[in-house]
Short mmCIF file of C-alpha atoms in Angstrom, two decimals:
data_model
loop_
_atom_site.label_atom_id
_atom_site.label_comp_id
_atom_site.label_asym_id
_atom_site.label_seq_id
_atom_site.Cartn_x
_atom_site.Cartn_y
_atom_site.Cartn_z
CA MET A 1 -21.13 -4.86 16.46
CA ALA A 2 -17.59 -3.85 17.55
CA PHE A 3 -16.07 -0.56 16.47
CA VAL A 4 -13.20 -1.17 13.96
CA LYS A 5 -10.71 1.50 13.05
CA ILE A 6 -8.40 1.17 9.95
CA ASP A 7 -5.37 3.35 10.09
CA ALA A 8 -2.89 3.74 7.24
CA SER A 9 -1.00 6.61 9.06
CA PRO A 10 0.57 8.87 8.10
CA ASN A 11 -1.96 9.49 5.43
CA THR A 12 0.67 11.11 3.03
CA THR A 13 4.26 10.07 2.54
CA GLU A 14 6.60 12.31 0.53
CA VAL A 15 9.62 10.30 -0.85
CA GLU A 16 12.37 10.84 -3.34
CA GLN A 17 12.50 9.06 -6.58
CA GLY A 18 14.51 5.97 -6.32
CA THR A 19 13.94 5.06 -2.76
CA THR A 20 11.78 2.33 -1.21
CA VAL A 21 8.44 2.99 0.55
CA VAL A 22 6.76 0.71 3.07
CA LEU A 23 3.09 1.35 3.74
CA VAL A 24 1.42 -0.29 6.81
CA CYS A 25 -2.30 -0.65 7.60
CA ARG A 26 -3.31 -1.14 11.16
CA VAL A 27 -6.60 -2.42 12.50
CA VAL A 28 -7.93 -1.67 16.00
CA GLY A 29 -11.11 -2.91 17.53
CA VAL A 30 -11.46 -6.25 15.91
CA PRO A 31 -13.19 -8.75 18.26
CA TYR A 32 -11.04 -11.27 20.04
CA GLY A 33 -10.53 -14.34 18.01
CA SER A 34 -11.44 -12.86 14.66
CA GLU A 35 -9.05 -13.10 11.74
CA VAL A 36 -8.84 -10.37 9.14
CA THR A 37 -7.63 -10.28 5.60
CA TYR A 38 -5.94 -7.27 3.99
CA SER A 39 -5.92 -6.31 0.39
CA TRP A 40 -4.37 -3.20 -1.24
CA THR A 41 -5.31 -1.29 -4.30
CA CYS A 42 -2.49 0.67 -5.93
CA ALA A 43 -2.29 4.00 -7.42
CA SER A 44 -2.87 2.42 -10.80
CA GLY A 45 -6.18 0.85 -9.65
CA SER A 46 -4.69 -2.77 -9.71
CA THR A 47 -3.64 -4.94 -6.78
CA CYS A 48 -0.42 -4.15 -5.15
CA ASP A 49 1.38 -7.37 -5.76
CA ASN A 50 3.64 -8.14 -8.65
CA PRO A 51 6.28 -10.30 -7.03
CA SER A 52 7.77 -11.48 -10.38
CA GLU A 53 9.42 -8.09 -10.62
CA PRO A 54 11.07 -7.63 -7.11
CA SER A 55 13.97 -5.55 -8.51
CA GLN A 56 12.39 -3.32 -11.10
CA ALA A 57 11.24 0.13 -10.61
CA GLY A 58 7.74 0.39 -9.09
CA SER A 59 7.72 -3.15 -8.08
CA ARG A 60 5.07 -3.72 -5.41
CA ARG A 61 4.85 -6.51 -2.82
CA GLN A 62 2.12 -7.10 -0.35
CA TYR A 63 2.69 -8.92 2.85
CA ASN A 64 -0.61 -9.01 4.95
CA ASN A 65 -0.95 -5.48 6.12
CA THR A 66 2.13 -4.01 4.44
CA VAL A 67 2.91 -3.03 0.86
CA ILE A 68 6.46 -2.36 -0.16
CA VAL A 69 7.11 -0.20 -3.23
CA ASP A 70 10.66 -0.67 -4.57
CA ILE A 71 12.61 2.05 -6.44
CA VAL A 72 9.75 4.58 -6.32
CA TYR A 73 9.27 6.53 -9.57
CA GLU A 74 6.92 9.23 -10.77
CA ARG A 75 4.24 6.71 -11.89
CA ASP A 76 4.01 5.56 -8.34
CA ASN A 77 2.45 8.85 -7.17
CA GLY A 78 -1.07 8.46 -5.92
CA ASP A 79 -3.52 6.79 -3.59
CA TYR A 80 -2.92 3.38 -2.05
CA GLN A 81 -6.10 1.98 -0.43
CA CYS A 82 -5.93 -0.63 2.34
CA ASN A 83 -9.09 -2.75 2.70
CA VAL A 84 -9.66 -5.00 5.67
CA SER A 85 -12.25 -7.84 5.65
CA ASN A 86 -13.44 -10.54 8.00
CA ARG A 87 -11.69 -13.58 6.98
CA SER A 88 -14.63 -15.99 7.84
CA ASP A 89 -17.31 -14.32 5.74
CA GLY A 90 -15.45 -11.77 3.67
CA VAL A 91 -17.38 -8.82 4.97
CA ILE A 92 -15.45 -5.55 4.50
CA LEU A 93 -14.82 -4.03 7.88
CA GLY A 94 -13.30 -0.85 6.64
CA SER A 95 -10.69 0.84 4.56
CA ASP A 96 -8.14 3.68 4.64
CA THR A 97 -6.26 5.59 1.93
CA HIS A 98 -2.52 6.39 1.94
CA ARG A 99 -1.04 8.74 -0.55
CA ILE A 100 2.45 8.71 -2.04
CA SER A 101 3.99 11.90 -3.35
CA VAL A 102 7.25 11.32 -5.16
CA THR A 103 9.75 14.10 -5.45
CA GLY A 104 12.94 14.74 -7.33
CA LEU A 105 14.02 14.82 -10.91
CA PHE A 106 11.97 12.80 -13.21
CA THR A 107 13.68 11.62 -16.40
CA SER A 108 12.67 9.09 -18.84
CA LEU A 109 14.60 5.98 -19.21
CA TYR A 110 14.43 6.62 -23.04
CA ASP A 111 15.97 10.11 -23.26
#
């Protein structure tokens, strides 16, 4: 069995409210010719893909090993987990967690 390393470095990203964050998950040690599938779990525990809201605050888009969080807001604080599995049999090869820490002034849209 090959050694597989999943890396979502850096493990913590501090960003200001209103900016965009790009998280990347890298895999090292996958046997030649193997194909992998990436899935992300966001801070809310849901999948990180809601392409129907690309310009709204907190919109998350997943492209293979990358997640883009548009217009980061306080609710986007937390852990984002990258899971990598073997495409042919679905066996999970590993996972890594990346934390987003949002800074800045938090105000409600309804104040």
